[in-house]
PDB file of N, CA and C in Angstrom:
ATOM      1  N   UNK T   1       0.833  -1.180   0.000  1.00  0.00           N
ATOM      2  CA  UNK T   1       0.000   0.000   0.000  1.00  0.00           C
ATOM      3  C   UNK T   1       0.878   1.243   0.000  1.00  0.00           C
ATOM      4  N   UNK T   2       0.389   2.379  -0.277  1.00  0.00           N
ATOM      5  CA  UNK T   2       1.105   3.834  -0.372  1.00  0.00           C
ATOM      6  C   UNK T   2       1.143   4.226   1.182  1.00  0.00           C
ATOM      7  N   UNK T   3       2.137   5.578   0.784  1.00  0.00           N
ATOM      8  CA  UNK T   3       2.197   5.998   2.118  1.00  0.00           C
ATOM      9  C   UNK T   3       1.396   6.566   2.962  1.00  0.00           C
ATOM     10  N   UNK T   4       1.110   6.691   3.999  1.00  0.00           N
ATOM     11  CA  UNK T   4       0.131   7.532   4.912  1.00  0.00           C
ATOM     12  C   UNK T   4      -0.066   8.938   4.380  1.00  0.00           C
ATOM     13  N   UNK T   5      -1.084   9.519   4.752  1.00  0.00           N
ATOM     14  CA  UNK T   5      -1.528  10.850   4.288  1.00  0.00           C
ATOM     15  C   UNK T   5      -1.091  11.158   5.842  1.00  0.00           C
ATOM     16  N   UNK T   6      -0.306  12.573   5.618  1.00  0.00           N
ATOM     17  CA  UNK T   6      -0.654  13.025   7.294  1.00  0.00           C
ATOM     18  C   UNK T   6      -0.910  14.726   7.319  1.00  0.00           C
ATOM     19  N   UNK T   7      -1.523  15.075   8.391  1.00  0.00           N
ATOM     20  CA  UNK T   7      -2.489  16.347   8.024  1.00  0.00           C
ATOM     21  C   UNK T   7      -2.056  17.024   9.102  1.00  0.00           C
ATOM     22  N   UNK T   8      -2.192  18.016   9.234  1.00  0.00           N
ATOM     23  CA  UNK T   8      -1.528  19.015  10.144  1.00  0.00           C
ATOM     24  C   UNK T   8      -2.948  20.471  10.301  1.00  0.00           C
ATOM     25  N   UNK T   9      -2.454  21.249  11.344  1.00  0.00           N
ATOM     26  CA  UNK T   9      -3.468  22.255  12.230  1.00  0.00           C
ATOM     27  C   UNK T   9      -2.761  23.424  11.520  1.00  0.00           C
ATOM     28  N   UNK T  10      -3.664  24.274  11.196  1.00  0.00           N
ATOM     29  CA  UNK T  10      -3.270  25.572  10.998  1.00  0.00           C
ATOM     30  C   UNK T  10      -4.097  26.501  11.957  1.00  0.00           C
ATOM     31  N   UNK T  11      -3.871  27.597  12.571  1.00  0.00           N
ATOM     32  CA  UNK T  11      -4.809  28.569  13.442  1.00  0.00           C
ATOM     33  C   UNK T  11      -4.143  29.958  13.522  1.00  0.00           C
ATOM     34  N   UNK T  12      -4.922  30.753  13.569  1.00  0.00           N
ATOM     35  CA  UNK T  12      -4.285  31.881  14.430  1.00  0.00           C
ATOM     36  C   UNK T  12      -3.874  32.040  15.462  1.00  0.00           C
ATOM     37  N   UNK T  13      -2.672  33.160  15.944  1.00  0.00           N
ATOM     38  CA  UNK T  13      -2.459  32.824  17.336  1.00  0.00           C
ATOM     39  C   UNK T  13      -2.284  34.582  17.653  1.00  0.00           C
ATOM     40  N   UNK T  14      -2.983  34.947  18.658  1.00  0.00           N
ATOM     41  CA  UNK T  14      -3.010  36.201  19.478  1.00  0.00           C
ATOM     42  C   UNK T  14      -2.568  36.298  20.928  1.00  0.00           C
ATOM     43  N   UNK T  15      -2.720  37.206  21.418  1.00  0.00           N
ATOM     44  CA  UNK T  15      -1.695  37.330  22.685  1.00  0.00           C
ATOM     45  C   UNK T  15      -3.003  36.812  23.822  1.00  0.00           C
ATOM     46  N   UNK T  16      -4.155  36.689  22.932  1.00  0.00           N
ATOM     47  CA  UNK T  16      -5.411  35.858  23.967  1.00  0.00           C
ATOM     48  C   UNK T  16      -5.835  34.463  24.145  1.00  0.00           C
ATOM     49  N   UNK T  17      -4.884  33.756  23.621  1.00  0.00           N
ATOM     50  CA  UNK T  17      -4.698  32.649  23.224  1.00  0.00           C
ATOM     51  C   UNK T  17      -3.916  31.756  23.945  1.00  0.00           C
ATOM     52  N   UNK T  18      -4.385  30.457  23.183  1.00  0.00           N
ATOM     53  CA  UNK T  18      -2.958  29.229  23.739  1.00  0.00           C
ATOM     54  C   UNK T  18      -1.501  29.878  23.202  1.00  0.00           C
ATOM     55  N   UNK T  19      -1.022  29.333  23.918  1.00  0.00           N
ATOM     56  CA  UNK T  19       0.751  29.945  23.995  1.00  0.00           C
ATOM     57  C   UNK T  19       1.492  29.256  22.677  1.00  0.00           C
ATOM     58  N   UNK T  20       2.266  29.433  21.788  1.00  0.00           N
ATOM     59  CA  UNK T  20       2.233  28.605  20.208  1.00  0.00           C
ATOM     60  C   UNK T  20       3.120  27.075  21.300  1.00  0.00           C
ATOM     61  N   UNK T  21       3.666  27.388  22.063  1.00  0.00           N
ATOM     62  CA  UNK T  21       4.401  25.884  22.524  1.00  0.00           C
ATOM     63  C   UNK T  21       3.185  24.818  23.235  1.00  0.00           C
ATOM     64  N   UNK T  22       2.634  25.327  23.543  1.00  0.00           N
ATOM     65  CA  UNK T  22       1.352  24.594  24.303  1.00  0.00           C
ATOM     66  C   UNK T  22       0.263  23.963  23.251  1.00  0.00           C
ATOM     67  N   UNK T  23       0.163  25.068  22.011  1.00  0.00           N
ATOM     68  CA  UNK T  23      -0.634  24.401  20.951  1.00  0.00           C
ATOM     69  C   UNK T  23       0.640  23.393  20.367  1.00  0.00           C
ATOM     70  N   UNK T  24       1.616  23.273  19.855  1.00  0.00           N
ATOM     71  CA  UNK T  24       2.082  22.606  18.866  1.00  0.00           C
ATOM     72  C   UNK T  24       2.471  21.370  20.440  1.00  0.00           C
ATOM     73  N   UNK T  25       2.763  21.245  21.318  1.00  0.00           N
ATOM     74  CA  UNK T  25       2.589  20.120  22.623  1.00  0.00           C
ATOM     75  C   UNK T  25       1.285  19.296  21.905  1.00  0.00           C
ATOM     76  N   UNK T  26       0.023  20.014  22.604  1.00  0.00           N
ATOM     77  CA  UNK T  26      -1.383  19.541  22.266  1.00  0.00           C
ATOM     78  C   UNK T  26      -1.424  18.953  20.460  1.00  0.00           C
ATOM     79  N   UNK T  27      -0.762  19.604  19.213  1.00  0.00           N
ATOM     80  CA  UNK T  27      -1.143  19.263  17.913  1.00  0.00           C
ATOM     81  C   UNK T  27      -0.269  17.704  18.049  1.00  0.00           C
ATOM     82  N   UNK T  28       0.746  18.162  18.662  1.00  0.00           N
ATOM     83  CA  UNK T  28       1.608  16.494  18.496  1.00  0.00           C
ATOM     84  C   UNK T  28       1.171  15.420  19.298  1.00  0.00           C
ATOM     85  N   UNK T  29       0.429  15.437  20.531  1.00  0.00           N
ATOM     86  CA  UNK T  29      -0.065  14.783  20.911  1.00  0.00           C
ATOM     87  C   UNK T  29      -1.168  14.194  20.671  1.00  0.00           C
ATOM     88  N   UNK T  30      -2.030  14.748  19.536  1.00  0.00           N
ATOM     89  CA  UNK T  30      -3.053  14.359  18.958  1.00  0.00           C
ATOM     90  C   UNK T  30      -2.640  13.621  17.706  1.00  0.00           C
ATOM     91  N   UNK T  31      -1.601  13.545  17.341  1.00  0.00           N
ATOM     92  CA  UNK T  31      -0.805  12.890  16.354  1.00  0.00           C
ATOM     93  C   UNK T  31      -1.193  13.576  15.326  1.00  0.00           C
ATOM     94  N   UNK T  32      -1.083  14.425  15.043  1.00  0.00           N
ATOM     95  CA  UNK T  32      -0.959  15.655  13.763  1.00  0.00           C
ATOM     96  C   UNK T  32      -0.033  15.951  12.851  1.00  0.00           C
ATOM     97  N   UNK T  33       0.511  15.816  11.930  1.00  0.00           N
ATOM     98  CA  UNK T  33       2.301  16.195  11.478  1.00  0.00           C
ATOM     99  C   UNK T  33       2.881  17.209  11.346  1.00  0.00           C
ATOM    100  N   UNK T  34       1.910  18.194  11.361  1.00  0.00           N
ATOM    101  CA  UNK T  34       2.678  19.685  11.571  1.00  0.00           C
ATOM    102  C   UNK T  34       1.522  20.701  12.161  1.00  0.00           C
ATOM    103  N   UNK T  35       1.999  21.682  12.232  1.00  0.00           N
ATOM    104  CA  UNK T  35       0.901  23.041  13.120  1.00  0.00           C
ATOM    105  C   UNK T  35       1.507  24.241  12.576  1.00  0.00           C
ATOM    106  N   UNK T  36       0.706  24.944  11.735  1.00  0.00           N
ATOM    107  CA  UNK T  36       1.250  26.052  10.852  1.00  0.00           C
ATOM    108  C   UNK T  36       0.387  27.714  11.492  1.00  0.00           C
ATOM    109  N   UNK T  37       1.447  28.659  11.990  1.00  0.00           N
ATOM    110  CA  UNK T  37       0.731  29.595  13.035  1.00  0.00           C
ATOM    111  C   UNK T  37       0.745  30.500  12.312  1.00  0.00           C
ATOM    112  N   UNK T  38      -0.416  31.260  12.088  1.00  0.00           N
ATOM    113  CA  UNK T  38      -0.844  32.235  11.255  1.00  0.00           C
ATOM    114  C   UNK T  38      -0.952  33.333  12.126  1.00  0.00           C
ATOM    115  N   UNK T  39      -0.400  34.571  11.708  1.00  0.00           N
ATOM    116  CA  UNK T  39       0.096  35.642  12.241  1.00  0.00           C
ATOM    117  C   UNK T  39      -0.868  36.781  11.973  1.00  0.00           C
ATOM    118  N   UNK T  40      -2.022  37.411  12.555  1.00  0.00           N
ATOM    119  CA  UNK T  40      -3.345  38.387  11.856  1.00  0.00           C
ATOM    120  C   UNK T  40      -2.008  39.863  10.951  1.00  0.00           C
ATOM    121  N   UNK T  41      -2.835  40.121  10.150  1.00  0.00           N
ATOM    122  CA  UNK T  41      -1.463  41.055   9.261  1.00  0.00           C
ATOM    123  C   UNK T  41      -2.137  42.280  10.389  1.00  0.00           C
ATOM    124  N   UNK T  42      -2.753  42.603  10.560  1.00  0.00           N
ATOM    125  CA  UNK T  42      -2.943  44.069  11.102  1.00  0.00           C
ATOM    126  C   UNK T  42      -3.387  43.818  12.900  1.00  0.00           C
ATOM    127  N   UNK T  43      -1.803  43.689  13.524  1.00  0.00           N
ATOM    128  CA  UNK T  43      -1.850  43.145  14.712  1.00  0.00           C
ATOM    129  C   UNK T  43      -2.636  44.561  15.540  1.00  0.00           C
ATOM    130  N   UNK T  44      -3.414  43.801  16.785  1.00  0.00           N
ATOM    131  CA  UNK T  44      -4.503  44.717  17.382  1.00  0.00           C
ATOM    132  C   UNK T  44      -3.516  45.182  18.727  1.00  0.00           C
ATOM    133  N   UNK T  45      -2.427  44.286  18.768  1.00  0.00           N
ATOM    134  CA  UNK T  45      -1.405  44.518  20.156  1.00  0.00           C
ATOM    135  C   UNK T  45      -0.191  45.122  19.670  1.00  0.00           C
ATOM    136  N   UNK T  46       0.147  46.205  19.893  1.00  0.00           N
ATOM    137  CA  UNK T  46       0.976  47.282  19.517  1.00  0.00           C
ATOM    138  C   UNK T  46       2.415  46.258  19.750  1.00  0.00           C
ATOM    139  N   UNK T  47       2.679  45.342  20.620  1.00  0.00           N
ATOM    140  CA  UNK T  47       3.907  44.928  20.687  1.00  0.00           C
ATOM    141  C   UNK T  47       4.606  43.848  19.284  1.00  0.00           C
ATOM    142  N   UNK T  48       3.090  43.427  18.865  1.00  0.00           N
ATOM    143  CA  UNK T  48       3.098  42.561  17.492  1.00  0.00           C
ATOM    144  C   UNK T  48       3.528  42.953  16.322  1.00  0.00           C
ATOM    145  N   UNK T  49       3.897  44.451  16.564  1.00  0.00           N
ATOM    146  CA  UNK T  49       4.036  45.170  15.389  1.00  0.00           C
ATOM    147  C   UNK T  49       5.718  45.184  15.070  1.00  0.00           C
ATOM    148  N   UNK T  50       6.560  44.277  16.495  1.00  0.00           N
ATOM    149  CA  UNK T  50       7.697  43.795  16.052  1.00  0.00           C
ATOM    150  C   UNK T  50       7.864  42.551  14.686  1.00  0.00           C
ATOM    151  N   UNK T  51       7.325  41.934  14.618  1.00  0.00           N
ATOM    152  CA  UNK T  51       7.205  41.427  13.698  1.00  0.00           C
ATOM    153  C   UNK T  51       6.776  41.960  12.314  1.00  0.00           C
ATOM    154  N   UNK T  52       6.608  42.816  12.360  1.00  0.00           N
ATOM    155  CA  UNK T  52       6.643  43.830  10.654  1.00  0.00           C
ATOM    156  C   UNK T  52       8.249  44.079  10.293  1.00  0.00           C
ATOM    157  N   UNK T  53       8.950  44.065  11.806  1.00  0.00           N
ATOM    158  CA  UNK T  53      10.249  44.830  11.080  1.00  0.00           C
ATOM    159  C   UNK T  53      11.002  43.506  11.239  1.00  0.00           C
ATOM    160  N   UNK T  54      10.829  42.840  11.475  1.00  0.00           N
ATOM    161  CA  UNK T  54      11.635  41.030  11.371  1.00  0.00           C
ATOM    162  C   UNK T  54      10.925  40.762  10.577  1.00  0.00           C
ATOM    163  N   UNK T  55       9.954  41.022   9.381  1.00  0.00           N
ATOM    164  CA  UNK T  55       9.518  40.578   7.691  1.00  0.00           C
ATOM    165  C   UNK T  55      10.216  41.232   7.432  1.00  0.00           C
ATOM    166  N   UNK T  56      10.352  42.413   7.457  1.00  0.00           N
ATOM    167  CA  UNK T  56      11.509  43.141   6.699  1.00  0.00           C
ATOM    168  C   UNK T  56      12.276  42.970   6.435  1.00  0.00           C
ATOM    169  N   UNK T  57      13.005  42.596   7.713  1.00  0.00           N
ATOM    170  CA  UNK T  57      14.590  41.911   7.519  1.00  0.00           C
ATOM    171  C   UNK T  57      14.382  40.793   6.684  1.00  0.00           C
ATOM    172  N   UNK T  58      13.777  39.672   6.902  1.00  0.00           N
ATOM    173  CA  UNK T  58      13.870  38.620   6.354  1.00  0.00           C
ATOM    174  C   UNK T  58      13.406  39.212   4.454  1.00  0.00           C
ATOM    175  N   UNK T  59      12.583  40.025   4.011  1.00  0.00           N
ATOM    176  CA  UNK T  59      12.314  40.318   2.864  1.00  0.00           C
ATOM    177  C   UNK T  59      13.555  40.956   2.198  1.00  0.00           C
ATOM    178  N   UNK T  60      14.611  41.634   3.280  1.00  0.00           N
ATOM    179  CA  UNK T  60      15.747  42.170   2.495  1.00  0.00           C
ATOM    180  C   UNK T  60      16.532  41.327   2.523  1.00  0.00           C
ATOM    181  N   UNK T  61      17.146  40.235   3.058  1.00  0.00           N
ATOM    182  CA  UNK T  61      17.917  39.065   3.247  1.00  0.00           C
ATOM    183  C   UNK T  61      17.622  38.295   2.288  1.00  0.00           C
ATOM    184  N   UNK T  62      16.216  37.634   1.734  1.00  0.00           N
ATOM    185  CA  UNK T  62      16.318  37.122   0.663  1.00  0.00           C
ATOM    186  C   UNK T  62      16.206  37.846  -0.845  1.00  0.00           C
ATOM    187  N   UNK T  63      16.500  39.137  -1.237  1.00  0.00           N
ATOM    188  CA  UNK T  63      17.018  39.962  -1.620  1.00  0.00           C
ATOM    189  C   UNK T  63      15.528  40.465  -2.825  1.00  0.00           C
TER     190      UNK T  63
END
């Protein structure tokens, strides 16, 4: 027979939320193969807005 299909969690994650180590704990323990954390683009918590300038970097790094 072929190989297993394996499926994985995608969600958002906010500062009101499960903690991303506590969800991807819980996704692996449910036997999941990956957990993909989606980041809201127009963060509502002013501290989230570090992550605009670490895309940046990473957008000028890969050139």
């Amino acid at each position: 027979m072929g190989a297993a299909m394996k499926f994985g969690i995608s969600t958002f994650v906010t500062d009101d939320g499960i903690d991303p180590v506590s969800l991807a704990r819980a996704v692996e323990e449910l036997g999941f193969g990956q957990v993909a954390l989606l980041l809201p683009t127009k963060p509502l918590d002013e501290s989230l807005r570090l992550l605009d300038k670490l895309a940046a970097h990473v957008a000028d790094y890969r050139g």
